[in-house]
CSV table of C-alpha atoms in Angstrom, one decimal:
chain,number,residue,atom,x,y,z
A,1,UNK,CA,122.2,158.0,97.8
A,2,UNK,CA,123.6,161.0,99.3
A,3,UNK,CA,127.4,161.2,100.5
A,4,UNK,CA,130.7,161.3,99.1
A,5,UNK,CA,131.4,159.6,96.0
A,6,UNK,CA,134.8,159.5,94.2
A,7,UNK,CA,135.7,158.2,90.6
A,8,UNK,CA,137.3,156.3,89.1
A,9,UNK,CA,138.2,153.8,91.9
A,10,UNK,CA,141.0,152.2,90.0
A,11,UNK,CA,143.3,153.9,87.7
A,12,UNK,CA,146.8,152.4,85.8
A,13,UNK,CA,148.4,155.1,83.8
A,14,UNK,CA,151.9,155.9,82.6
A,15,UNK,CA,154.6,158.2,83.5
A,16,UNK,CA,153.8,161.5,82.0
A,17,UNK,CA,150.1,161.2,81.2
A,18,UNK,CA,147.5,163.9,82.6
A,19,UNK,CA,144.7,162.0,85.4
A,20,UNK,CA,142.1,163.4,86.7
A,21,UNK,CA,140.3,162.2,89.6
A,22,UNK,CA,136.5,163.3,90.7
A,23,UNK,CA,134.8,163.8,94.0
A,24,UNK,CA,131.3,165.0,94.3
A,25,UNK,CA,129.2,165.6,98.0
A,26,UNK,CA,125.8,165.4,97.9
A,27,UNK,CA,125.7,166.9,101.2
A,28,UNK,CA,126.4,171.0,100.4
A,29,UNK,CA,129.5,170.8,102.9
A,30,UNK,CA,131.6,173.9,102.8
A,31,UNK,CA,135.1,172.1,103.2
A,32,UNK,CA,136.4,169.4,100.7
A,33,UNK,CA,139.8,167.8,100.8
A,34,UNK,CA,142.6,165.8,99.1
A,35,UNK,CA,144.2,163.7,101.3
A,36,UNK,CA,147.0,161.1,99.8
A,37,UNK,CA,147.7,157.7,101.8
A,38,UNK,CA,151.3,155.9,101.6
A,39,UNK,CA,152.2,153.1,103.8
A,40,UNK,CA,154.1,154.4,106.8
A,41,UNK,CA,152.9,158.1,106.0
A,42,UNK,CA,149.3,158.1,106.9
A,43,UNK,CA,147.0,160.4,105.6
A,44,UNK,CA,149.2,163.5,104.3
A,45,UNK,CA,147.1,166.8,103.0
A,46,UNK,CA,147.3,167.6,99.1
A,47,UNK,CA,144.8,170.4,98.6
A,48,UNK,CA,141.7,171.5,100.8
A,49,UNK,CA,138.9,174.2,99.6
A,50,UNK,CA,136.6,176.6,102.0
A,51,UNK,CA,134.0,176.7,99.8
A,52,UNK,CA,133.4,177.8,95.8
A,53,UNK,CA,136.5,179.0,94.1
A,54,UNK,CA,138.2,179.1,97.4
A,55,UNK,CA,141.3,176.5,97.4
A,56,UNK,CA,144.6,176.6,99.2
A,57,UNK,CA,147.7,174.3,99.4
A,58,UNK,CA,148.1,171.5,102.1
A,59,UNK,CA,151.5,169.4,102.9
A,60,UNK,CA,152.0,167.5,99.3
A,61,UNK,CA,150.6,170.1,96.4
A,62,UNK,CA,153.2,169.8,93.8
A,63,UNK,CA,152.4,168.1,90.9
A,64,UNK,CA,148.9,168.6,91.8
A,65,UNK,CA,145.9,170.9,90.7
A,66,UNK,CA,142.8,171.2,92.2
A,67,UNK,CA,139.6,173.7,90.9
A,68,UNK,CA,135.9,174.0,92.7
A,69,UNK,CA,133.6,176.1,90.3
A,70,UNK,CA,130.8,173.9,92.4
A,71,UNK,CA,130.2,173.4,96.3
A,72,UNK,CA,129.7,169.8,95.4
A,73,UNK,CA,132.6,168.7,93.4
A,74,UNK,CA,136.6,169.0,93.7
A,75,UNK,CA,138.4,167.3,91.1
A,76,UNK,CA,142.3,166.6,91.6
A,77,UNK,CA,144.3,166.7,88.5
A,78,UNK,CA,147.4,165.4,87.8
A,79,UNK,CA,149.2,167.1,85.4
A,80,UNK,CA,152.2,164.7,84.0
A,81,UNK,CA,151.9,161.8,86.3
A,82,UNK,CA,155.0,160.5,88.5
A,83,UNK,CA,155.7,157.6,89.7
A,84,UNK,CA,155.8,158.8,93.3
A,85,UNK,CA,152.4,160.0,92.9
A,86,UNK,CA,151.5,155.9,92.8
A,87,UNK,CA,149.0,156.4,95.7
A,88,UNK,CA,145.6,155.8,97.2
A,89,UNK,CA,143.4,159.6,97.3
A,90,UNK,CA,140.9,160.1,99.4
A,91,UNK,CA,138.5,163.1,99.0
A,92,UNK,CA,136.8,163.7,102.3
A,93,UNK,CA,134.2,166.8,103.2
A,94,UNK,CA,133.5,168.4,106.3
A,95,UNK,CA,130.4,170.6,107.4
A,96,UNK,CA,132.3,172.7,110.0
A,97,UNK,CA,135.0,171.7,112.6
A,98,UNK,CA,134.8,168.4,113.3
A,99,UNK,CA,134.1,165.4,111.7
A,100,UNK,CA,135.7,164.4,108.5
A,101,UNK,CA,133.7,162.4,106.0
A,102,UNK,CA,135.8,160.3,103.9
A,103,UNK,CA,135.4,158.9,100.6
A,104,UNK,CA,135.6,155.5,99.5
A,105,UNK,CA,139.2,156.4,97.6
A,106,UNK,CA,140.7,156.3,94.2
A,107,UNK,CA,143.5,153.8,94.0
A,108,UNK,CA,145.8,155.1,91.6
A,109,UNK,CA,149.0,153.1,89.7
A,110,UNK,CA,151.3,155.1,87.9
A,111,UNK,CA,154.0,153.1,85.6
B,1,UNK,CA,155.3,168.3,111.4
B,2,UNK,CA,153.4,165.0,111.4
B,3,UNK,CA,152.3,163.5,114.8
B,4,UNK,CA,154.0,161.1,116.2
B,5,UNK,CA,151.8,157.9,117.5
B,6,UNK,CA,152.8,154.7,119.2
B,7,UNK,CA,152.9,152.0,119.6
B,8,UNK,CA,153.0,151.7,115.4
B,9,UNK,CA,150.7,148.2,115.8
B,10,UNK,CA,149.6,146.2,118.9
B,11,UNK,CA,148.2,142.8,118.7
B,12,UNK,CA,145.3,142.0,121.6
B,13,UNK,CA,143.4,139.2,122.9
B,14,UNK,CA,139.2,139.7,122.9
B,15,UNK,CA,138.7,141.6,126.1
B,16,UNK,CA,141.7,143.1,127.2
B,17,UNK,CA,142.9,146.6,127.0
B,18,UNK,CA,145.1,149.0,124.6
B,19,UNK,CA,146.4,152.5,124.8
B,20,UNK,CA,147.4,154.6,121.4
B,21,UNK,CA,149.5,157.6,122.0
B,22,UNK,CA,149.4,160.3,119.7
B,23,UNK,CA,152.2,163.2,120.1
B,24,UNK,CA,153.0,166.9,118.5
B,25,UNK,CA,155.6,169.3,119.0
B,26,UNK,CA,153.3,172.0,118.0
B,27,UNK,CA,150.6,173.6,119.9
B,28,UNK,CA,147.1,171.8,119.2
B,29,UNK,CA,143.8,173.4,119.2
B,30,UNK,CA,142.4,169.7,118.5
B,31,UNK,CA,143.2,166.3,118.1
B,32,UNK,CA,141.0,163.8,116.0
B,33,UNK,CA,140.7,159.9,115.8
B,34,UNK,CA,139.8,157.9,112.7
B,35,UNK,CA,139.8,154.4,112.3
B,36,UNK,CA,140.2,152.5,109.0
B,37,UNK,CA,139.5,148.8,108.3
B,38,UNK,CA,141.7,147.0,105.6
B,39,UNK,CA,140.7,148.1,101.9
B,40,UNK,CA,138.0,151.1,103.5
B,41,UNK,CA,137.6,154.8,103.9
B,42,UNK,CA,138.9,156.0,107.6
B,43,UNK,CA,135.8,156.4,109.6
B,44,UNK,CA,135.9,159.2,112.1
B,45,UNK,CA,135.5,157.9,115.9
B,46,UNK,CA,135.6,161.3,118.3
B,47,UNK,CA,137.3,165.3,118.4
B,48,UNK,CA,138.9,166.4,121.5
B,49,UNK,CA,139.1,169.8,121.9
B,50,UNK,CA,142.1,171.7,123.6
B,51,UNK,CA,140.6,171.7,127.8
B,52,UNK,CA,141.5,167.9,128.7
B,53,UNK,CA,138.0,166.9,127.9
B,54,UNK,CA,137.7,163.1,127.9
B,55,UNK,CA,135.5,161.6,125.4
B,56,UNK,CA,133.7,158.1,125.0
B,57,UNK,CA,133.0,156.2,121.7
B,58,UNK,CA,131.3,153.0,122.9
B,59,UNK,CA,134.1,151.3,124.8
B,60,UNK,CA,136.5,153.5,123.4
B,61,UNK,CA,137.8,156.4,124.6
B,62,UNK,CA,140.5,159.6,124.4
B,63,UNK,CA,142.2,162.4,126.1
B,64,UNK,CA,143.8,165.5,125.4
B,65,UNK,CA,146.9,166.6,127.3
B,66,UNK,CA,147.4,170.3,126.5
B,67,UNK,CA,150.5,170.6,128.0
B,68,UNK,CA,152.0,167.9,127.0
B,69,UNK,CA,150.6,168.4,123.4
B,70,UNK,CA,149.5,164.8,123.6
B,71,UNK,CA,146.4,162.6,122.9
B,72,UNK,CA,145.9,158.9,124.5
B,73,UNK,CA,143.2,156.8,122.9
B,74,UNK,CA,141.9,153.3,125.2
B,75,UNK,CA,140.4,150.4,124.0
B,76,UNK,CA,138.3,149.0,126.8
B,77,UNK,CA,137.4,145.4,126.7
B,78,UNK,CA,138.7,145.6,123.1
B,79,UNK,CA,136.2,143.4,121.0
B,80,UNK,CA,137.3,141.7,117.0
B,81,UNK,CA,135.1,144.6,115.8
B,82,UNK,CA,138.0,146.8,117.1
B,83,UNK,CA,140.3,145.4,114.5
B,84,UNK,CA,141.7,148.3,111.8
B,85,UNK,CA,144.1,151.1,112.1
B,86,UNK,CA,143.7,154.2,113.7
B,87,UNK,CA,144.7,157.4,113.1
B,88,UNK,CA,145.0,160.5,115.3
B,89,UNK,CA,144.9,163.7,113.6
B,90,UNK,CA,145.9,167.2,115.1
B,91,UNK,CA,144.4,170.7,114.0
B,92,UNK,CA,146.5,173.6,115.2
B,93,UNK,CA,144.5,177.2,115.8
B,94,UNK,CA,146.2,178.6,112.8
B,95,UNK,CA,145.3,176.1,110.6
B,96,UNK,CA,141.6,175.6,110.7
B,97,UNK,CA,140.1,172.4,109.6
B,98,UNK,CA,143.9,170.9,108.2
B,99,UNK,CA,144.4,167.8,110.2
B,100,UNK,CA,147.8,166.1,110.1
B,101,UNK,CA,147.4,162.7,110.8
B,102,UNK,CA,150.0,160.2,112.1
B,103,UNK,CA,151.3,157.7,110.6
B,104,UNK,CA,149.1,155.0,112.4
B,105,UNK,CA,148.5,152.3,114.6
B,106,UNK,CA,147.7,149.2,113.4
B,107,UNK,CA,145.4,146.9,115.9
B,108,UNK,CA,144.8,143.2,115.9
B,109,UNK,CA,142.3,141.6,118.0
B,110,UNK,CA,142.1,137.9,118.1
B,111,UNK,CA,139.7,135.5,119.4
């Protein structure tokens, strides 16, 4: 089915440990995003990309690395896990301005 | 700087009406509105561009207060399908396609 897809949905790890977490668009968009959602925070901005190769910094990025040798996938590594990096990620692509197409999230537990 | 909404939840009867304020001390070029259901991706609802344009999802609507750097979503006859939280989410000129969103409103709609 075409859309946004992210894996894994569930993830425990440990303090420390390098995670990587994959989003893949069947739809060619040119704009793909890391967002991170905490309660009382919202969706806060990790790392967005205009298009192949083409990544920049949003609000959150440290601790975080992002690469897009394809239009249709944007994984977001995390390099030595925190706690504080305990989250919910939400990978979400956009065709041009407007609407935002959201995954369905990768809920992620860091002990 | 993350936008400021209000009220942070609001708890409604079937049929009666709601107003979410979203606020930024920056200067907006557009202001978005998601809504998220418990547990699901946030699901975009509408864009208002900077002009004041009104728009209309359904029963629910928005505006965009360019002087005031403010955005009002209404819930009209609200229905239990209206249930979730929303989130606004501003896009300055500078900053192409990087929302910030707010923190939330969280809306209840009983029978």
């Amino acid at each position: 089915d075409a859309g946004i897809t992210q894996s894994p949905r569930y993830k425990i790890t440990e303090t420390g440990r390098q995670v990587t977490l994959m989003c893949h668009q069947t739809w060619s968009h040119s704009y793909m995003f890391w967002y991170r959602q905490d309660l009382g925070h919202g969706l806060r901005l990790i790392y967005y990309s205009a298009a192949a190769d083409i990544t920049d910094k949003g609000e959150v990025p440290d601790g975080y690395v992002v690469s897009r040798s394809k239009t249709e996938n944007f994984p977001l590594t995390l390099e030595s896990a925190t706690r504080s990096q305990t989250s919910v990620y939400f990978c979400a692509s956009m065709l041009r301005p407007g609407e935002l197409f959201f995954g369905e999230g990768s809920r992620l537990t860091v002990l | 700087q993350q936008p400021v909404q209000s009220p942070q939840a609001v708890i409604l009867r079937e049929g009666e009406d709601a107003v979410i304020n979203c606020s930024s001390s920056k200067a907006l070029y557009s202001v978005h509105w998601y809504r998220q259901k418990h547990g699901e991706a946030p699901v975009f609802l509408m864009i208002l561009l900077k002009g004041g344009e009104q728009k209309g999802h359904d029963k629910i609507s928005a505006s965009f207060n360019e002087k005031k750097q403010q955005s009002s979503l209404y819930l009209t006859a609200s229905q239990l399908s209206y249930s979730g939280t929303y989130f606004c989410g501003t896009e300055k000129s500078d900053s192409w396609g990087k929302l910030q969103f707010g923190a939330g409103t969280q809306v209840v709609v009983t029978p």
